[in-house]
C-alpha cells in the first residue's frame, strides 16, 4: 500500500511530545512490513537538512514553495518550506491556526502535483484535520482511496473563524453548519472547529487506545465533541500506540551511565542513580517525566512527591509547562527542595535526562485526569520501572494491578496515595514479587508490530 501521513511532528527532528514519537514508530514499522510510506511535515526553523535532501518546487495559491524530501527511517520525509514555519518552536504562536490551515492546504497541493495514487492518507490531530474537508471540497481529483484521522488528544481542536478557511480557498461561511465544521458549543456558532472537520469528513477515526475511543463519546471526556463522535461511532476504531523499542532500549541506550538487561536491571538502576547525587540508601525511587499541564494532574504529582518523601522514598521529576503559572509553581517547588537528599526536580524539556530517569526509577507515577494513550508508562516498563497509573484511557489498557503495575481509579490524593502505598509495600516487603512485575514489563510486547498490523487492516477496510 502507499500510505501518506500528514502531521506537525516527526521524531527526533521535530518532537514536542508523544505525537512525533508515535508517527515515526508507526511509519518505521509500516515500512518494515513492506508498505511505501511518505510523511509531510513543516520545515521548522531548527531543522537542518542533510546533503541527500532533494528539493522540488510547487505552487500553493499565489505562492511558490520548496518541498525538501529525504529518506529517513525507511520513509520519504517531505518538509514544507514556508515563512510561517521558519521559527524556533513547533507550536505556541498566536498564528498557529492560520499556519496549520495553510500547511494542510499546501500538503495537498504538493500531493496533487505528484498525482500518485494513495491508498491511505493518514492525518494526525487538528494540525492536519482540515485536509479531510479540503479533499471533499477543493481536491476532489486527488487519487486518495481512504482518509484516516488519528485522535492523539481531542482537548486540542483548532478553533478559528470562517475567514481563516477563506484564506485557503474554502468558502468558510458554508462550513458553519452543524453537520460540517461549526463548533459544537452553542455559545460559539460562528466558530470553525478544525478537528470536528476531520471527524466529520474522514473515512475512519482512530483514537489512540480502545478505552479512549469509548471515553471520548461521553460529555466528561468529549471536550464538546462527544455528540459529533457519537454520531460517527461506526467509523471509530481505537488502536493502542506502541513505543520505539530501538530508541527506548536500556541495553543499548547511549544516554545511560550503565546499560542493563532484564538480568542486570537491579544493579543497572543502582549505577544510573549515581547521576542524581541523592542519598543512595535503599529506598523506593519514584518519579515522573511529563508535560506539566492540567491533564497530567500537576497537583497530584506534587502530592506524590510529598507522599514519597513521607514514606522514606526518593522522588525525581522532569517536567516542563507551557503554562507560566504552573511552570513558576514548579520552579518554586524546585527551590524549596533544592538541598533535599531525596528529591531531584528539573523544570525543563531534556531528552537525555528523561532516559536516565526512566532507567533510575523503581516506580513511575502517572496521575492523569485523562490519557489518550500515554507513552511514559510503556517506556517505564521497558526500563524495568513499574508504572503506578490512574486507570483512564490508554493507561487503563496497558497497566494492570498486580500483573505489570499498580493503578488507582480516582484522580484524587487519597486514591493515588493508596496506590503508592501498595507499590512501596510490595517494594519493601516482597522483593521477589516486585522483580516479577519488573520482568513482566521488560519482557512485554511494547513495540509497533501489533499496532501497525491493526492500522494496515484499517487502511484496507471498506465500509
Ligand atoms: P503527551 O504526548 O501527552 O505529552 P505521552 O505520554 O504520550 O504524553 O508522551 C510524552 C513523551 O514526551 C514521552 O516520550 C516523554 O518521555 C516525553 N517527555 C515529556 N516531558 C518531557 C520532558 N520534560 N523532557 C523530556 N521528555 C519529556
PDB file of C-alpha atoms in Angstrom, residues 176-463:
ATOM      1  CA  UNK A 176     -20.668  26.974   9.678  1.00  0.00           C
ATOM      2  CA  UNK A 177     -23.372  24.337   9.977  1.00  0.00           C
ATOM      3  CA  UNK A 178     -23.832  21.565  12.478  1.00  0.00           C
ATOM      4  CA  UNK A 179     -23.131  18.761  10.024  1.00  0.00           C
ATOM      5  CA  UNK A 180     -19.889  20.383   8.910  1.00  0.00           C
ATOM      6  CA  UNK A 181     -17.264  22.385  10.817  1.00  0.00           C
ATOM      7  CA  UNK A 182     -19.349  24.541  13.161  1.00  0.00           C
ATOM      8  CA  UNK A 183     -18.113  24.222  16.734  1.00  0.00           C
ATOM      9  CA  UNK A 184     -20.473  22.096  18.834  1.00  0.00           C
ATOM     10  CA  UNK A 185     -20.542  24.602  21.682  1.00  0.00           C
ATOM     11  CA  UNK A 186     -23.802  26.527  21.031  1.00  0.00           C
ATOM     12  CA  UNK A 187     -22.243  29.628  22.572  1.00  0.00           C
ATOM     13  CA  UNK A 188     -19.890  29.930  19.583  1.00  0.00           C
ATOM     14  CA  UNK A 189     -21.993  29.446  16.436  1.00  0.00           C
ATOM     15  CA  UNK A 190     -19.501  31.469  14.374  1.00  0.00           C
ATOM     16  CA  UNK A 191     -16.523  29.331  15.345  1.00  0.00           C
ATOM     17  CA  UNK A 192     -14.991  26.772  12.995  1.00  0.00           C
ATOM     18  CA  UNK A 193     -13.583  23.620  14.603  1.00  0.00           C
ATOM     19  CA  UNK A 194     -10.873  22.004  12.502  1.00  0.00           C
ATOM     20  CA  UNK A 195     -10.763  18.722  14.402  1.00  0.00           C
ATOM     21  CA  UNK A 196     -14.501  18.374  14.004  1.00  0.00           C
ATOM     22  CA  UNK A 197     -13.997  18.818  10.258  1.00  0.00           C
ATOM     23  CA  UNK A 198     -11.641  15.862  10.255  1.00  0.00           C
ATOM     24  CA  UNK A 199     -14.053  13.767  12.319  1.00  0.00           C
ATOM     25  CA  UNK A 200     -16.993  14.508  10.029  1.00  0.00           C
ATOM     26  CA  UNK A 201     -15.195  14.064   6.697  1.00  0.00           C
ATOM     27  CA  UNK A 202     -12.607  11.293   7.325  1.00  0.00           C
ATOM     28  CA  UNK A 203     -13.454   7.710   6.397  1.00  0.00           C
ATOM     29  CA  UNK A 204     -12.117   6.335   9.681  1.00  0.00           C
ATOM     30  CA  UNK A 205     -11.251   7.853  13.053  1.00  0.00           C
ATOM     31  CA  UNK A 206      -8.571   6.349  15.258  1.00  0.00           C
ATOM     32  CA  UNK A 207      -8.410   7.341  18.919  1.00  0.00           C
ATOM     33  CA  UNK A 208      -5.111   6.063  20.269  1.00  0.00           C
ATOM     34  CA  UNK A 209      -6.475   3.432  22.662  1.00  0.00           C
ATOM     35  CA  UNK A 210      -9.674   1.367  22.894  1.00  0.00           C
ATOM     36  CA  UNK A 211     -10.629   2.921  26.251  1.00  0.00           C
ATOM     37  CA  UNK A 212     -10.086   6.438  24.954  1.00  0.00           C
ATOM     38  CA  UNK A 213     -12.265   5.533  21.950  1.00  0.00           C
ATOM     39  CA  UNK A 214     -15.118   4.908  24.396  1.00  0.00           C
ATOM     40  CA  UNK A 215     -14.378   7.755  26.795  1.00  0.00           C
ATOM     41  CA  UNK A 216     -14.492  10.466  24.144  1.00  0.00           C
ATOM     42  CA  UNK A 217     -18.112   9.575  23.428  1.00  0.00           C
ATOM     43  CA  UNK A 218     -19.052  10.883  26.892  1.00  0.00           C
ATOM     44  CA  UNK A 219     -19.634  14.510  27.919  1.00  0.00           C
ATOM     45  CA  UNK A 220     -16.997  14.074  30.637  1.00  0.00           C
ATOM     46  CA  UNK A 221     -14.141  13.357  28.192  1.00  0.00           C
ATOM     47  CA  UNK A 222     -15.564  14.529  24.878  1.00  0.00           C
ATOM     48  CA  UNK A 223     -14.498  18.186  25.134  1.00  0.00           C
ATOM     49  CA  UNK A 224     -17.794  19.126  23.495  1.00  0.00           C
ATOM     50  CA  UNK A 225     -17.184  16.809  20.551  1.00  0.00           C
ATOM     51  CA  UNK A 226     -18.928  13.820  22.151  1.00  0.00           C
ATOM     52  CA  UNK A 227     -22.199  14.411  20.302  1.00  0.00           C
ATOM     53  CA  UNK A 228     -20.479  14.529  16.921  1.00  0.00           C
ATOM     54  CA  UNK A 229     -18.378  11.498  17.835  1.00  0.00           C
ATOM     55  CA  UNK A 230     -21.412   9.501  18.918  1.00  0.00           C
ATOM     56  CA  UNK A 231     -22.925  10.295  15.514  1.00  0.00           C
ATOM     57  CA  UNK A 232     -19.987   8.611  13.697  1.00  0.00           C
ATOM     58  CA  UNK A 233     -19.390   5.682  16.065  1.00  0.00           C
ATOM     59  CA  UNK A 234     -19.406   3.196  13.205  1.00  0.00           C
ATOM     60  CA  UNK A 235     -16.149   4.577  11.840  1.00  0.00           C
ATOM     61  CA  UNK A 236     -14.258   4.860  15.144  1.00  0.00           C
ATOM     62  CA  UNK A 237     -11.529   2.273  15.825  1.00  0.00           C
ATOM     63  CA  UNK A 238      -9.358   2.537  18.939  1.00  0.00           C
ATOM     64  CA  UNK A 239      -5.786   1.391  18.283  1.00  0.00           C
ATOM     65  CA  UNK A 240      -3.210   1.414  21.054  1.00  0.00           C
ATOM     66  CA  UNK A 241       0.154   3.083  20.411  1.00  0.00           C
ATOM     67  CA  UNK A 242       3.435   1.247  20.701  1.00  0.00           C
ATOM     68  CA  UNK A 243       6.846   2.639  21.603  1.00  0.00           C
ATOM     69  CA  UNK A 244      10.017   2.735  19.601  1.00  0.00           C
ATOM     70  CA  UNK A 245      11.868  -0.189  21.176  1.00  0.00           C
ATOM     71  CA  UNK A 246      15.121   0.754  19.436  1.00  0.00           C
ATOM     72  CA  UNK A 247      15.178   4.265  20.842  1.00  0.00           C
ATOM     73  CA  UNK A 248      13.978   3.033  24.234  1.00  0.00           C
ATOM     74  CA  UNK A 249      16.280   0.135  24.964  1.00  0.00           C
ATOM     75  CA  UNK A 250      18.125   0.023  28.309  1.00  0.00           C
ATOM     76  CA  UNK A 251      20.600  -2.483  26.864  1.00  0.00           C
ATOM     77  CA  UNK A 252      21.851  -0.012  24.236  1.00  0.00           C
ATOM     78  CA  UNK A 253      20.742   3.426  25.383  1.00  0.00           C
ATOM     79  CA  UNK A 254      23.645   5.865  24.986  1.00  0.00           C
ATOM     80  CA  UNK A 255      22.105   8.334  27.438  1.00  0.00           C
ATOM     81  CA  UNK A 256      22.586   5.903  30.326  1.00  0.00           C
ATOM     82  CA  UNK A 257      25.662   5.698  32.535  1.00  0.00           C
ATOM     83  CA  UNK A 258      25.357   1.918  32.540  1.00  0.00           C
ATOM     84  CA  UNK A 259      23.337  -0.266  30.175  1.00  0.00           C
ATOM     85  CA  UNK A 260      21.375  -3.182  31.540  1.00  0.00           C
ATOM     86  CA  UNK A 261      19.111  -6.066  30.618  1.00  0.00           C
ATOM     87  CA  UNK A 262      16.370  -7.931  32.468  1.00  0.00           C
ATOM     88  CA  UNK A 263      19.040  -9.975  34.258  1.00  0.00           C
ATOM     89  CA  UNK A 264      21.073  -6.945  35.373  1.00  0.00           C
ATOM     90  CA  UNK A 265      18.274  -4.425  35.936  1.00  0.00           C
ATOM     91  CA  UNK A 266      18.669  -4.000  39.685  1.00  0.00           C
ATOM     92  CA  UNK A 267      22.408  -3.324  39.501  1.00  0.00           C
ATOM     93  CA  UNK A 268      21.973  -1.178  36.386  1.00  0.00           C
ATOM     94  CA  UNK A 269      19.423   1.037  38.100  1.00  0.00           C
ATOM     95  CA  UNK A 270      21.618   1.451  41.137  1.00  0.00           C
ATOM     96  CA  UNK A 271      24.559   2.625  38.994  1.00  0.00           C
ATOM     97  CA  UNK A 272      22.491   5.026  36.901  1.00  0.00           C
ATOM     98  CA  UNK A 273      21.198   6.678  40.089  1.00  0.00           C
ATOM     99  CA  UNK A 274      24.689   7.970  40.796  1.00  0.00           C
ATOM    100  CA  UNK A 275      23.933  10.779  38.317  1.00  0.00           C
ATOM    101  CA  UNK A 276      21.452  12.406  40.681  1.00  0.00           C
ATOM    102  CA  UNK A 277      23.698  12.761  43.752  1.00  0.00           C
ATOM    103  CA  UNK A 278      20.901  11.848  46.136  1.00  0.00           C
ATOM    104  CA  UNK A 279      21.056   9.720  49.262  1.00  0.00           C
ATOM    105  CA  UNK A 280      21.905   6.255  47.941  1.00  0.00           C
ATOM    106  CA  UNK A 281      20.483   4.195  50.824  1.00  0.00           C
ATOM    107  CA  UNK A 282      17.993   1.503  49.822  1.00  0.00           C
ATOM    108  CA  UNK A 283      14.598   3.124  49.326  1.00  0.00           C
ATOM    109  CA  UNK A 284      11.943   3.217  46.560  1.00  0.00           C
ATOM    110  CA  UNK A 285      12.746   5.699  43.793  1.00  0.00           C
ATOM    111  CA  UNK A 286       9.530   7.208  42.459  1.00  0.00           C
ATOM    112  CA  UNK A 287       9.162   9.826  39.737  1.00  0.00           C
ATOM    113  CA  UNK A 288       7.634  11.196  36.546  1.00  0.00           C
ATOM    114  CA  UNK A 289       8.604  12.564  33.130  1.00  0.00           C
ATOM    115  CA  UNK A 290       5.793  14.748  31.886  1.00  0.00           C
ATOM    116  CA  UNK A 291       4.368  17.896  30.438  1.00  0.00           C
ATOM    117  CA  UNK A 292       3.015  19.874  33.363  1.00  0.00           C
ATOM    118  CA  UNK A 293      -0.491  20.662  32.142  1.00  0.00           C
ATOM    119  CA  UNK A 294      -3.834  20.136  33.937  1.00  0.00           C
ATOM    120  CA  UNK A 295      -4.384  16.868  32.002  1.00  0.00           C
ATOM    121  CA  UNK A 296      -1.363  15.315  33.727  1.00  0.00           C
ATOM    122  CA  UNK A 297      -2.547  16.195  37.271  1.00  0.00           C
ATOM    123  CA  UNK A 298       0.252  18.553  38.370  1.00  0.00           C
ATOM    124  CA  UNK A 299      -1.227  18.915  41.869  1.00  0.00           C
ATOM    125  CA  UNK A 300      -1.281  15.114  42.168  1.00  0.00           C
ATOM    126  CA  UNK A 301       2.351  14.977  41.089  1.00  0.00           C
ATOM    127  CA  UNK A 302       3.231  17.425  43.836  1.00  0.00           C
ATOM    128  CA  UNK A 303       1.236  15.327  46.313  1.00  0.00           C
ATOM    129  CA  UNK A 304       3.066  12.214  45.074  1.00  0.00           C
ATOM    130  CA  UNK A 305       6.378  13.937  45.798  1.00  0.00           C
ATOM    131  CA  UNK A 306       5.266  14.728  49.358  1.00  0.00           C
ATOM    132  CA  UNK A 307       3.846  11.256  49.903  1.00  0.00           C
ATOM    133  CA  UNK A 308       7.002   9.575  48.594  1.00  0.00           C
ATOM    134  CA  UNK A 309       9.268  11.607  50.863  1.00  0.00           C
ATOM    135  CA  UNK A 310       6.934  10.923  53.792  1.00  0.00           C
ATOM    136  CA  UNK A 311       7.255   7.184  53.083  1.00  0.00           C
ATOM    137  CA  UNK A 312      11.044   7.475  53.009  1.00  0.00           C
ATOM    138  CA  UNK A 313      11.415   7.246  49.210  1.00  0.00           C
ATOM    139  CA  UNK A 314      13.280   9.379  46.670  1.00  0.00           C
ATOM    140  CA  UNK A 315      11.419  11.427  44.071  1.00  0.00           C
ATOM    141  CA  UNK A 316      12.643  12.542  40.625  1.00  0.00           C
ATOM    142  CA  UNK A 317      10.564  14.827  38.442  1.00  0.00           C
ATOM    143  CA  UNK A 318      11.374  16.036  34.941  1.00  0.00           C
ATOM    144  CA  UNK A 319       8.619  18.294  33.675  1.00  0.00           C
ATOM    145  CA  UNK A 320       8.027  21.488  31.807  1.00  0.00           C
ATOM    146  CA  UNK A 321       4.928  23.557  31.269  1.00  0.00           C
ATOM    147  CA  UNK A 322       3.675  25.853  28.521  1.00  0.00           C
ATOM    148  CA  UNK A 323       1.527  27.495  31.225  1.00  0.00           C
ATOM    149  CA  UNK A 324       3.610  30.146  33.038  1.00  0.00           C
ATOM    150  CA  UNK A 325       1.687  29.819  36.320  1.00  0.00           C
ATOM    151  CA  UNK A 326       2.370  26.092  36.523  1.00  0.00           C
ATOM    152  CA  UNK A 327       5.988  26.463  35.410  1.00  0.00           C
ATOM    153  CA  UNK A 328       6.567  29.154  38.087  1.00  0.00           C
ATOM    154  CA  UNK A 329       4.955  26.968  40.715  1.00  0.00           C
ATOM    155  CA  UNK A 330       7.245  24.039  39.943  1.00  0.00           C
ATOM    156  CA  UNK A 331      10.282  26.344  39.785  1.00  0.00           C
ATOM    157  CA  UNK A 332       9.446  27.437  43.329  1.00  0.00           C
ATOM    158  CA  UNK A 333       8.984  23.820  44.366  1.00  0.00           C
ATOM    159  CA  UNK A 334      12.420  23.100  42.949  1.00  0.00           C
ATOM    160  CA  UNK A 335      13.887  25.901  45.103  1.00  0.00           C
ATOM    161  CA  UNK A 336      12.124  24.547  48.164  1.00  0.00           C
ATOM    162  CA  UNK A 337      13.606  21.074  47.704  1.00  0.00           C
ATOM    163  CA  UNK A 338      16.994  22.213  46.382  1.00  0.00           C
ATOM    164  CA  UNK A 339      19.084  20.718  49.185  1.00  0.00           C
ATOM    165  CA  UNK A 340      16.813  17.776  49.925  1.00  0.00           C
ATOM    166  CA  UNK A 341      18.749  14.487  49.814  1.00  0.00           C
ATOM    167  CA  UNK A 342      15.772  12.552  48.397  1.00  0.00           C
ATOM    168  CA  UNK A 343      14.403  14.947  45.794  1.00  0.00           C
ATOM    169  CA  UNK A 344      15.520  15.900  42.289  1.00  0.00           C
ATOM    170  CA  UNK A 345      13.400  18.344  40.279  1.00  0.00           C
ATOM    171  CA  UNK A 346      14.171  19.627  36.806  1.00  0.00           C
ATOM    172  CA  UNK A 347      11.695  22.018  35.189  1.00  0.00           C
ATOM    173  CA  UNK A 348      12.718  21.771  31.539  1.00  0.00           C
ATOM    174  CA  UNK A 349      12.450  19.555  28.481  1.00  0.00           C
ATOM    175  CA  UNK A 350      15.502  17.322  28.395  1.00  0.00           C
ATOM    176  CA  UNK A 351      15.527  14.216  26.229  1.00  0.00           C
ATOM    177  CA  UNK A 352      18.748  12.653  27.591  1.00  0.00           C
ATOM    178  CA  UNK A 353      17.756  13.247  31.206  1.00  0.00           C
ATOM    179  CA  UNK A 354      14.394  11.594  30.541  1.00  0.00           C
ATOM    180  CA  UNK A 355      16.219   8.385  29.541  1.00  0.00           C
ATOM    181  CA  UNK A 356      18.315   8.457  32.730  1.00  0.00           C
ATOM    182  CA  UNK A 357      15.258   8.992  34.898  1.00  0.00           C
ATOM    183  CA  UNK A 358      13.339   6.065  33.379  1.00  0.00           C
ATOM    184  CA  UNK A 359      16.442   3.934  33.998  1.00  0.00           C
ATOM    185  CA  UNK A 360      16.847   5.062  37.622  1.00  0.00           C
ATOM    186  CA  UNK A 361      13.321   4.766  38.980  1.00  0.00           C
ATOM    187  CA  UNK A 362      11.585   1.864  40.657  1.00  0.00           C
ATOM    188  CA  UNK A 363       8.125   3.382  40.182  1.00  0.00           C
ATOM    189  CA  UNK A 364       6.738   5.848  37.637  1.00  0.00           C
ATOM    190  CA  UNK A 365       3.676   7.770  38.751  1.00  0.00           C
ATOM    191  CA  UNK A 366       1.163   8.836  36.061  1.00  0.00           C
ATOM    192  CA  UNK A 367      -1.824  10.535  37.736  1.00  0.00           C
ATOM    193  CA  UNK A 368      -3.505  11.812  34.543  1.00  0.00           C
ATOM    194  CA  UNK A 369      -7.058  13.168  34.589  1.00  0.00           C
ATOM    195  CA  UNK A 370      -7.405  11.671  31.123  1.00  0.00           C
ATOM    196  CA  UNK A 371      -4.807   9.993  28.924  1.00  0.00           C
ATOM    197  CA  UNK A 372      -5.456   9.147  25.254  1.00  0.00           C
ATOM    198  CA  UNK A 373      -2.724   6.501  25.269  1.00  0.00           C
ATOM    199  CA  UNK A 374       0.321   7.647  27.214  1.00  0.00           C
ATOM    200  CA  UNK A 375       3.844   6.617  26.315  1.00  0.00           C
ATOM    201  CA  UNK A 376       5.631   7.166  29.606  1.00  0.00           C
ATOM    202  CA  UNK A 377       4.116   4.093  31.280  1.00  0.00           C
ATOM    203  CA  UNK A 378       5.218   1.959  28.306  1.00  0.00           C
ATOM    204  CA  UNK A 379       8.725   3.413  28.289  1.00  0.00           C
ATOM    205  CA  UNK A 380       8.933   2.869  32.051  1.00  0.00           C
ATOM    206  CA  UNK A 381       8.062  -0.822  31.661  1.00  0.00           C
ATOM    207  CA  UNK A 382      10.766  -1.210  29.037  1.00  0.00           C
ATOM    208  CA  UNK A 383      13.281   0.131  31.611  1.00  0.00           C
ATOM    209  CA  UNK A 384      12.065  -2.134  34.426  1.00  0.00           C
ATOM    210  CA  UNK A 385      10.283   0.740  36.133  1.00  0.00           C
ATOM    211  CA  UNK A 386       6.867  -0.176  37.432  1.00  0.00           C
ATOM    212  CA  UNK A 387       4.025   2.181  36.483  1.00  0.00           C
ATOM    213  CA  UNK A 388       1.541   3.436  39.067  1.00  0.00           C
ATOM    214  CA  UNK A 389      -1.246   4.968  36.998  1.00  0.00           C
ATOM    215  CA  UNK A 390      -4.687   6.449  37.143  1.00  0.00           C
ATOM    216  CA  UNK A 391      -6.980   3.955  35.379  1.00  0.00           C
ATOM    217  CA  UNK A 392      -8.034   6.069  32.409  1.00  0.00           C
ATOM    218  CA  UNK A 393      -7.696   5.836  28.605  1.00  0.00           C
ATOM    219  CA  UNK A 394      -4.565   4.069  27.403  1.00  0.00           C
ATOM    220  CA  UNK A 395      -3.241   3.780  30.953  1.00  0.00           C
ATOM    221  CA  UNK A 396      -6.190   1.529  31.728  1.00  0.00           C
ATOM    222  CA  UNK A 397      -5.487  -0.569  28.612  1.00  0.00           C
ATOM    223  CA  UNK A 398      -1.793  -1.137  29.368  1.00  0.00           C
ATOM    224  CA  UNK A 399      -1.314  -1.277  33.145  1.00  0.00           C
ATOM    225  CA  UNK A 400      -2.938  -3.973  35.250  1.00  0.00           C
ATOM    226  CA  UNK A 401      -2.738  -4.021  39.029  1.00  0.00           C
ATOM    227  CA  UNK A 402      -0.566  -6.844  40.269  1.00  0.00           C
ATOM    228  CA  UNK A 403       0.391  -8.001  36.747  1.00  0.00           C
ATOM    229  CA  UNK A 404       2.704  -5.284  35.469  1.00  0.00           C
ATOM    230  CA  UNK A 405       1.961  -2.300  37.723  1.00  0.00           C
ATOM    231  CA  UNK A 406      -0.438  -0.570  40.069  1.00  0.00           C
ATOM    232  CA  UNK A 407      -3.483   1.505  39.286  1.00  0.00           C
ATOM    233  CA  UNK A 408      -5.974   3.756  41.044  1.00  0.00           C
ATOM    234  CA  UNK A 409      -9.426   4.781  39.962  1.00  0.00           C
ATOM    235  CA  UNK A 410      -9.910   8.390  41.086  1.00  0.00           C
ATOM    236  CA  UNK A 411      -7.810  11.434  40.265  1.00  0.00           C
ATOM    237  CA  UNK A 412      -7.639  12.303  43.960  1.00  0.00           C
ATOM    238  CA  UNK A 413      -4.840  12.414  46.500  1.00  0.00           C
ATOM    239  CA  UNK A 414      -6.240   9.582  48.682  1.00  0.00           C
ATOM    240  CA  UNK A 415      -6.772   7.264  45.698  1.00  0.00           C
ATOM    241  CA  UNK A 416      -3.281   7.962  44.339  1.00  0.00           C
ATOM    242  CA  UNK A 417      -1.632   7.737  47.775  1.00  0.00           C
ATOM    243  CA  UNK A 418      -3.270   4.356  48.336  1.00  0.00           C
ATOM    244  CA  UNK A 419      -1.708   3.000  45.125  1.00  0.00           C
ATOM    245  CA  UNK A 420       1.707   4.448  46.006  1.00  0.00           C
ATOM    246  CA  UNK A 421       1.476   2.852  49.445  1.00  0.00           C
ATOM    247  CA  UNK A 422       0.605  -0.532  47.911  1.00  0.00           C
ATOM    248  CA  UNK A 423       3.506  -0.273  45.486  1.00  0.00           C
ATOM    249  CA  UNK A 424       6.001   0.733  48.191  1.00  0.00           C
ATOM    250  CA  UNK A 425       4.766  -2.050  50.434  1.00  0.00           C
ATOM    251  CA  UNK A 426       5.496  -4.643  47.750  1.00  0.00           C
ATOM    252  CA  UNK A 427       8.870  -2.977  47.079  1.00  0.00           C
ATOM    253  CA  UNK A 428       9.855  -3.261  50.743  1.00  0.00           C
ATOM    254  CA  UNK A 429       8.232  -6.485  51.862  1.00  0.00           C
ATOM    255  CA  UNK A 430       8.188  -8.680  48.746  1.00  0.00           C
ATOM    256  CA  UNK A 431      11.216  -8.039  46.519  1.00  0.00           C
ATOM    257  CA  UNK A 432      10.547 -11.204  44.578  1.00  0.00           C
ATOM    258  CA  UNK A 433       7.046 -10.093  43.586  1.00  0.00           C
ATOM    259  CA  UNK A 434       8.408  -6.635  42.766  1.00  0.00           C
ATOM    260  CA  UNK A 435      11.027  -8.122  40.463  1.00  0.00           C
ATOM    261  CA  UNK A 436       8.327 -10.251  38.863  1.00  0.00           C
ATOM    262  CA  UNK A 437       6.473  -7.063  37.917  1.00  0.00           C
ATOM    263  CA  UNK A 438       9.684  -5.551  36.571  1.00  0.00           C
ATOM    264  CA  UNK A 439      10.425  -8.575  34.432  1.00  0.00           C
ATOM    265  CA  UNK A 440       6.928  -8.809  33.043  1.00  0.00           C
ATOM    266  CA  UNK A 441       7.141  -5.170  31.963  1.00  0.00           C
ATOM    267  CA  UNK A 442      10.590  -5.541  30.409  1.00  0.00           C
ATOM    268  CA  UNK A 443       9.603  -8.686  28.525  1.00  0.00           C
ATOM    269  CA  UNK A 444       6.302  -7.247  27.350  1.00  0.00           C
ATOM    270  CA  UNK A 445       5.431  -6.704  23.678  1.00  0.00           C
ATOM    271  CA  UNK A 446       5.531  -2.896  23.714  1.00  0.00           C
ATOM    272  CA  UNK A 447       6.644  -2.150  20.152  1.00  0.00           C
ATOM    273  CA  UNK A 448       4.803  -1.171  16.997  1.00  0.00           C
ATOM    274  CA  UNK A 449       4.430  -4.598  15.350  1.00  0.00           C
ATOM    275  CA  UNK A 450       0.915  -5.288  16.610  1.00  0.00           C
ATOM    276  CA  UNK A 451      -0.474  -1.733  16.354  1.00  0.00           C
ATOM    277  CA  UNK A 452       0.911  -1.404  12.802  1.00  0.00           C
ATOM    278  CA  UNK A 453      -0.887  -4.604  11.788  1.00  0.00           C
ATOM    279  CA  UNK A 454      -4.137  -3.126  13.068  1.00  0.00           C
ATOM    280  CA  UNK A 455      -3.555   0.075  11.099  1.00  0.00           C
ATOM    281  CA  UNK A 456      -2.858  -1.933   7.941  1.00  0.00           C
ATOM    282  CA  UNK A 457      -6.135  -3.772   8.433  1.00  0.00           C
ATOM    283  CA  UNK A 458      -7.892  -0.454   8.802  1.00  0.00           C
ATOM    284  CA  UNK A 459      -6.210   1.065   5.732  1.00  0.00           C
ATOM    285  CA  UNK A 460      -7.656  -1.795   3.720  1.00  0.00           C
ATOM    286  CA  UNK A 461     -11.064  -1.668   5.378  1.00  0.00           C
ATOM    287  CA  UNK A 462     -14.073  -0.611   3.354  1.00  0.00           C
ATOM    288  CA  UNK A 463     -17.441   0.350   4.690  1.00  0.00           C
TER     289      UNK A 463
END
